[in-house]
Every structure is written in structure tokens, then in C-alpha cells.
PDB file of N, CA and C in Angstrom:
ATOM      1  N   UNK H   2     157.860  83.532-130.528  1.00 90.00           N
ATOM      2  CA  UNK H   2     156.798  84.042-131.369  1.00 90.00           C
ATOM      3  C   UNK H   2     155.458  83.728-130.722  1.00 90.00           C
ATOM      4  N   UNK H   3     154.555  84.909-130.867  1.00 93.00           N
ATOM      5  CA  UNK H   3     153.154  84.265-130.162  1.00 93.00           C
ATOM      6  C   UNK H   3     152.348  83.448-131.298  1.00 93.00           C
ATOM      7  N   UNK H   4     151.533  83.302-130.953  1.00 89.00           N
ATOM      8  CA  UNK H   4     150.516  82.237-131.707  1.00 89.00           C
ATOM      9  C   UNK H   4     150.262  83.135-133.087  1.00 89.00           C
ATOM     10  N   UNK H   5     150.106  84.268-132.819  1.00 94.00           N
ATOM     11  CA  UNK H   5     149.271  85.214-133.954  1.00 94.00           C
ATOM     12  C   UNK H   5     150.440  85.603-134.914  1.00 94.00           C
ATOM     13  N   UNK H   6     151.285  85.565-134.271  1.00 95.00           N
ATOM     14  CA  UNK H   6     152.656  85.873-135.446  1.00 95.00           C
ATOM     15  C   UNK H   6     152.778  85.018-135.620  1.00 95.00           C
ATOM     16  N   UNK H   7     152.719  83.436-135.288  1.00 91.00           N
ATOM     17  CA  UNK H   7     152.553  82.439-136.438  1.00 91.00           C
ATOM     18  C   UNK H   7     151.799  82.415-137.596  1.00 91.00           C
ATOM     19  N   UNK H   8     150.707  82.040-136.699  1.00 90.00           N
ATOM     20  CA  UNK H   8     149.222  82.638-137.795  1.00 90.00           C
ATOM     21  C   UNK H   8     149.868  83.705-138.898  1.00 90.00           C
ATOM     22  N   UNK H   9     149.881  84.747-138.848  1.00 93.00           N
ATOM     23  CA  UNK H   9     150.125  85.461-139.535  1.00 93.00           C
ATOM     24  C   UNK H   9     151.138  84.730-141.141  1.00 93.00           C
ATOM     25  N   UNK H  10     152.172  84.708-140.165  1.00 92.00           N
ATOM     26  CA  UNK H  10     153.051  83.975-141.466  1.00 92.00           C
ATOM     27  C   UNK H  10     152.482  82.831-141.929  1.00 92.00           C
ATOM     28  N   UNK H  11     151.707  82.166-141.274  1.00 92.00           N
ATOM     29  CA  UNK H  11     151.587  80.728-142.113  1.00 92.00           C
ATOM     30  C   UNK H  11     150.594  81.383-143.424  1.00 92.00           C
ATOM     31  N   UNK H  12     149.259  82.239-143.045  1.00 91.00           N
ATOM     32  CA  UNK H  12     148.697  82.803-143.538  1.00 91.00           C
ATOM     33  C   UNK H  12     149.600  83.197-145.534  1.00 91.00           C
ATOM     34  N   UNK H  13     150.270  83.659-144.949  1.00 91.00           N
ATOM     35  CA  UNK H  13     151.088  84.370-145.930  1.00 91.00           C
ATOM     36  C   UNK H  13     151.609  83.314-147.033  1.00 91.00           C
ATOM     37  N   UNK H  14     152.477  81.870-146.279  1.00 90.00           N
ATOM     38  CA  UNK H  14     152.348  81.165-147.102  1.00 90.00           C
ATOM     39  C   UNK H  14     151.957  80.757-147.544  1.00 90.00           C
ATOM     40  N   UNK H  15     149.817  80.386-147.371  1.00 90.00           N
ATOM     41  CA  UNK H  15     149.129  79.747-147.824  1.00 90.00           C
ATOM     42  C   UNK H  15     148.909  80.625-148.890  1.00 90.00           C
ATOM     43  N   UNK H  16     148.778  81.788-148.808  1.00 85.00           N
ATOM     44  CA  UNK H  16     148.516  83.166-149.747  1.00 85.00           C
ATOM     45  C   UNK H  16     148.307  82.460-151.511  1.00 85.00           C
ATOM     46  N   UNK H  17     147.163  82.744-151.735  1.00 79.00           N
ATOM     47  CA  UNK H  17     146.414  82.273-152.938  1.00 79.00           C
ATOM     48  C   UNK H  17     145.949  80.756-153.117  1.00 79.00           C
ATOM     49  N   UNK H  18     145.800  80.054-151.473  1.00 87.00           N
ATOM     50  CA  UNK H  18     145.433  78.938-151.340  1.00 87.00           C
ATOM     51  C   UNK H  18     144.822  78.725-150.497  1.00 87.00           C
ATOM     52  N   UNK H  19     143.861  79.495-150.027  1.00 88.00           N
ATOM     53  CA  UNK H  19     142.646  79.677-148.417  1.00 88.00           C
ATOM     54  C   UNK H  19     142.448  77.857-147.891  1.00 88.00           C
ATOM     55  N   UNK H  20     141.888  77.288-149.569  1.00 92.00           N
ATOM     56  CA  UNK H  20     141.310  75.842-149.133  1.00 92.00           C
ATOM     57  C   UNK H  20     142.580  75.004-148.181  1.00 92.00           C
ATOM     58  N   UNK H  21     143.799  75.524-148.827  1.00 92.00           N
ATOM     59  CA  UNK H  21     145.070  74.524-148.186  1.00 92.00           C
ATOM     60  C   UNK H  21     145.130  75.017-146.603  1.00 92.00           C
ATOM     61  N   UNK H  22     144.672  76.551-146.365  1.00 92.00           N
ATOM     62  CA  UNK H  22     145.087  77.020-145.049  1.00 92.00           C
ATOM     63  C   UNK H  22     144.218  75.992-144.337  1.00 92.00           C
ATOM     64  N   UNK H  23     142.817  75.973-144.741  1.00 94.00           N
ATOM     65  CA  UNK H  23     141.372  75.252-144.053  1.00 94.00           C
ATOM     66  C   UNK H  23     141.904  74.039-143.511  1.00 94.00           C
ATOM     67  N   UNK H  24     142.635  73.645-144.570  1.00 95.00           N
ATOM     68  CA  UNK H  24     142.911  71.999-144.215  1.00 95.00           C
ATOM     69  C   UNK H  24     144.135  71.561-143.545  1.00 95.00           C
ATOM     70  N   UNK H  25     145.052  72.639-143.585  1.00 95.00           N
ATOM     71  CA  UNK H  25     145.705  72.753-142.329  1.00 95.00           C
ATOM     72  C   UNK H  25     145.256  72.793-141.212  1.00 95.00           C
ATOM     73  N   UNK H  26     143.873  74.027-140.751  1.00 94.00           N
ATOM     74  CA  UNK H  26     143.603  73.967-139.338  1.00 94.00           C
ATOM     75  C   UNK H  26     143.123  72.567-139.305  1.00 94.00           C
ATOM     76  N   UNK H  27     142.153  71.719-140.339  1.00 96.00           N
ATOM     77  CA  UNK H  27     141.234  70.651-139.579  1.00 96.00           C
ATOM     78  C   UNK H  27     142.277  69.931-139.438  1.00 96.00           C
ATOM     79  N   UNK H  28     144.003  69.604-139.922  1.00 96.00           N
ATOM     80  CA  UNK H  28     144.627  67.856-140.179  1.00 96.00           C
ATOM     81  C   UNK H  28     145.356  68.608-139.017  1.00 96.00           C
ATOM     82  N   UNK H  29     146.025  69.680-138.549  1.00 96.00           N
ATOM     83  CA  UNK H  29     146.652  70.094-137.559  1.00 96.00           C
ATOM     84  C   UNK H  29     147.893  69.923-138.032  1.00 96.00           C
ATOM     85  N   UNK H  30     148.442  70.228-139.596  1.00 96.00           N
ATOM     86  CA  UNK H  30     149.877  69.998-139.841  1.00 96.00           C
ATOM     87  C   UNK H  30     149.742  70.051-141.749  1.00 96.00           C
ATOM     88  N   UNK H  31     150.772  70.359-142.183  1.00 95.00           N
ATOM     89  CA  UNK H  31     151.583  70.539-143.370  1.00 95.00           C
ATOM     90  C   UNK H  31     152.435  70.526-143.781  1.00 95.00           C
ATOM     91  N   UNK H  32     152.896  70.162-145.068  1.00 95.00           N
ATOM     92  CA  UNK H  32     154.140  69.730-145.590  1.00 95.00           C
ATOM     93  C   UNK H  32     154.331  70.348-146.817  1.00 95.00           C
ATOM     94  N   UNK H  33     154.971  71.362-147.083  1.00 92.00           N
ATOM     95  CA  UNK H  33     154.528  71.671-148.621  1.00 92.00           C
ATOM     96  C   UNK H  33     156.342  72.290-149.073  1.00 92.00           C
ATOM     97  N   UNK H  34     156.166  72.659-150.200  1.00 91.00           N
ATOM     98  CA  UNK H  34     157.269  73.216-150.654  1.00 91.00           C
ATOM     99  C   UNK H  34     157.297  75.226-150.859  1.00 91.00           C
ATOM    100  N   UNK H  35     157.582  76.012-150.799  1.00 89.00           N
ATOM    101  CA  UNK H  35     157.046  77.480-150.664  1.00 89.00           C
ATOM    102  C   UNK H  35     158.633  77.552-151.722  1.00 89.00           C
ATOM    103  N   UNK H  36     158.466  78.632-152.338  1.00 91.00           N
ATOM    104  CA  UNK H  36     159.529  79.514-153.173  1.00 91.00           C
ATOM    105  C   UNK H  36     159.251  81.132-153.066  1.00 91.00           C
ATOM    106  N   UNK H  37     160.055  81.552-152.894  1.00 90.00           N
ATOM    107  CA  UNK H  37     160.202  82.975-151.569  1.00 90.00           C
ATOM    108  C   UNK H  37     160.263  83.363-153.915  1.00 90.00           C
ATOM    109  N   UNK H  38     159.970  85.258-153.079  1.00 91.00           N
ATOM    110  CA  UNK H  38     160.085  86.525-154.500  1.00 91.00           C
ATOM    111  C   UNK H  38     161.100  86.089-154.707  1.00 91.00           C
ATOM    112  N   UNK H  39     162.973  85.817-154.708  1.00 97.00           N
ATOM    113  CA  UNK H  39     163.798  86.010-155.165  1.00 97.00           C
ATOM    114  C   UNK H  39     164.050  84.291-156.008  1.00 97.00           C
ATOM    115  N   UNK H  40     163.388  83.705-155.656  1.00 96.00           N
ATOM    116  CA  UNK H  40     163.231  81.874-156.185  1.00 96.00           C
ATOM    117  C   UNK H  40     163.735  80.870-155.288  1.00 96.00           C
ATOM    118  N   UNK H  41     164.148  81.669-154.153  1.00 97.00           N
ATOM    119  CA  UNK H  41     164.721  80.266-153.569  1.00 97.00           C
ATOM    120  C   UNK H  41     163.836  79.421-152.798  1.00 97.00           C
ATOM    121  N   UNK H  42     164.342  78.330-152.621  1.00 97.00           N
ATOM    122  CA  UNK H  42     162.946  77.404-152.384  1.00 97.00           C
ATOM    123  C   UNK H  42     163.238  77.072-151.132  1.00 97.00           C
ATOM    124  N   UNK H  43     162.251  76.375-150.319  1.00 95.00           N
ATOM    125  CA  UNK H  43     162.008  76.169-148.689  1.00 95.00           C
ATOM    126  C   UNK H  43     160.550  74.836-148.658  1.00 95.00           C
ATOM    127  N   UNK H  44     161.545  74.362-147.735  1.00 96.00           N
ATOM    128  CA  UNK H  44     160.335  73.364-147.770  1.00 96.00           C
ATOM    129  C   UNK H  44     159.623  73.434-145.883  1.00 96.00           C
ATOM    130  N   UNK H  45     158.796  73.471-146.340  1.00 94.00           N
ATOM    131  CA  UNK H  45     157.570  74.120-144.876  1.00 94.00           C
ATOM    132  C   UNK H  45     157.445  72.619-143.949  1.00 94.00           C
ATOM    133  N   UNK H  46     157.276  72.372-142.581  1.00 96.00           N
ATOM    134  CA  UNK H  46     156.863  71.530-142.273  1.00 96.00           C
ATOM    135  C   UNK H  46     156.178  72.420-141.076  1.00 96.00           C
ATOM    136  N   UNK H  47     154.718  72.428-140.969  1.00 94.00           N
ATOM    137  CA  UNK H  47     154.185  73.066-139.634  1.00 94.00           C
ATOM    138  C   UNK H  47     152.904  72.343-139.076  1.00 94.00           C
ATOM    139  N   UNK H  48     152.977  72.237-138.063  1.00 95.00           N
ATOM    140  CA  UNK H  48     152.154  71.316-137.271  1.00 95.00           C
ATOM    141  C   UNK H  48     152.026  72.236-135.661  1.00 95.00           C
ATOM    142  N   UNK H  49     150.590  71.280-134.997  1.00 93.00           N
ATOM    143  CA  UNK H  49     150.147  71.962-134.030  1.00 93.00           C
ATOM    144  C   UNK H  49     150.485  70.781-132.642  1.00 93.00           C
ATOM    145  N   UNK H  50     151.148  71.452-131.888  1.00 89.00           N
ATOM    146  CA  UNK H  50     151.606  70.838-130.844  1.00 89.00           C
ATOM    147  C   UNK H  50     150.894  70.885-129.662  1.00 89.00           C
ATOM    148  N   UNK H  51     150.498  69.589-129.344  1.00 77.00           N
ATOM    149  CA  UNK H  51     149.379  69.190-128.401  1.00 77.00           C
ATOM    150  C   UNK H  51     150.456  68.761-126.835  1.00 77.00           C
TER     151      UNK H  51
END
């Protein structure tokens, strides 16, 4: 995947939470829980690899 099709999706999960995306770019990582349209749940771990 390139960088921008990350972007993209992470985007998507932040979707109705801009401030959480923000604070992803400044901490360089996240941990959250996401629940997809059909309910099933997923737990996110994404971080920036130096």
C-alpha cells in the first residue's frame, strides 16, 4: 500500500473525529476500537514507522 492509501483509510476511520485524526499525526500512533456498518468490531493499532 502507498502512503496515500493509508492516509486515505485511516482518514475514514477517524471519519466524524478530525481532532482524533490531528492527534494522531502530532503522537505518531493510535489505539482505538472502530465497529465496521455491519457491527463487527476491530480494534485499530496504527503508528508511524521511523
Amino acid at each position: 500500500m502507498t502512503n496515500e492509501v493509508v492516509e486515505i483509510i485511516l482518514r475514514q476511520l477517524f471519519q466524524g473525529n478530525p481532532q482524533r485524526f490531528d492527534k494522531f499525526l502530532g503522537d505518531k500512533e493510535a489505539d482505538f476500537a472502530y465497529v465496521s456498518k455491519t457491527g463487527t468490531p476491530y480494534r485499530i493499532n496504527a503508528f508511524f514507522k521511523t
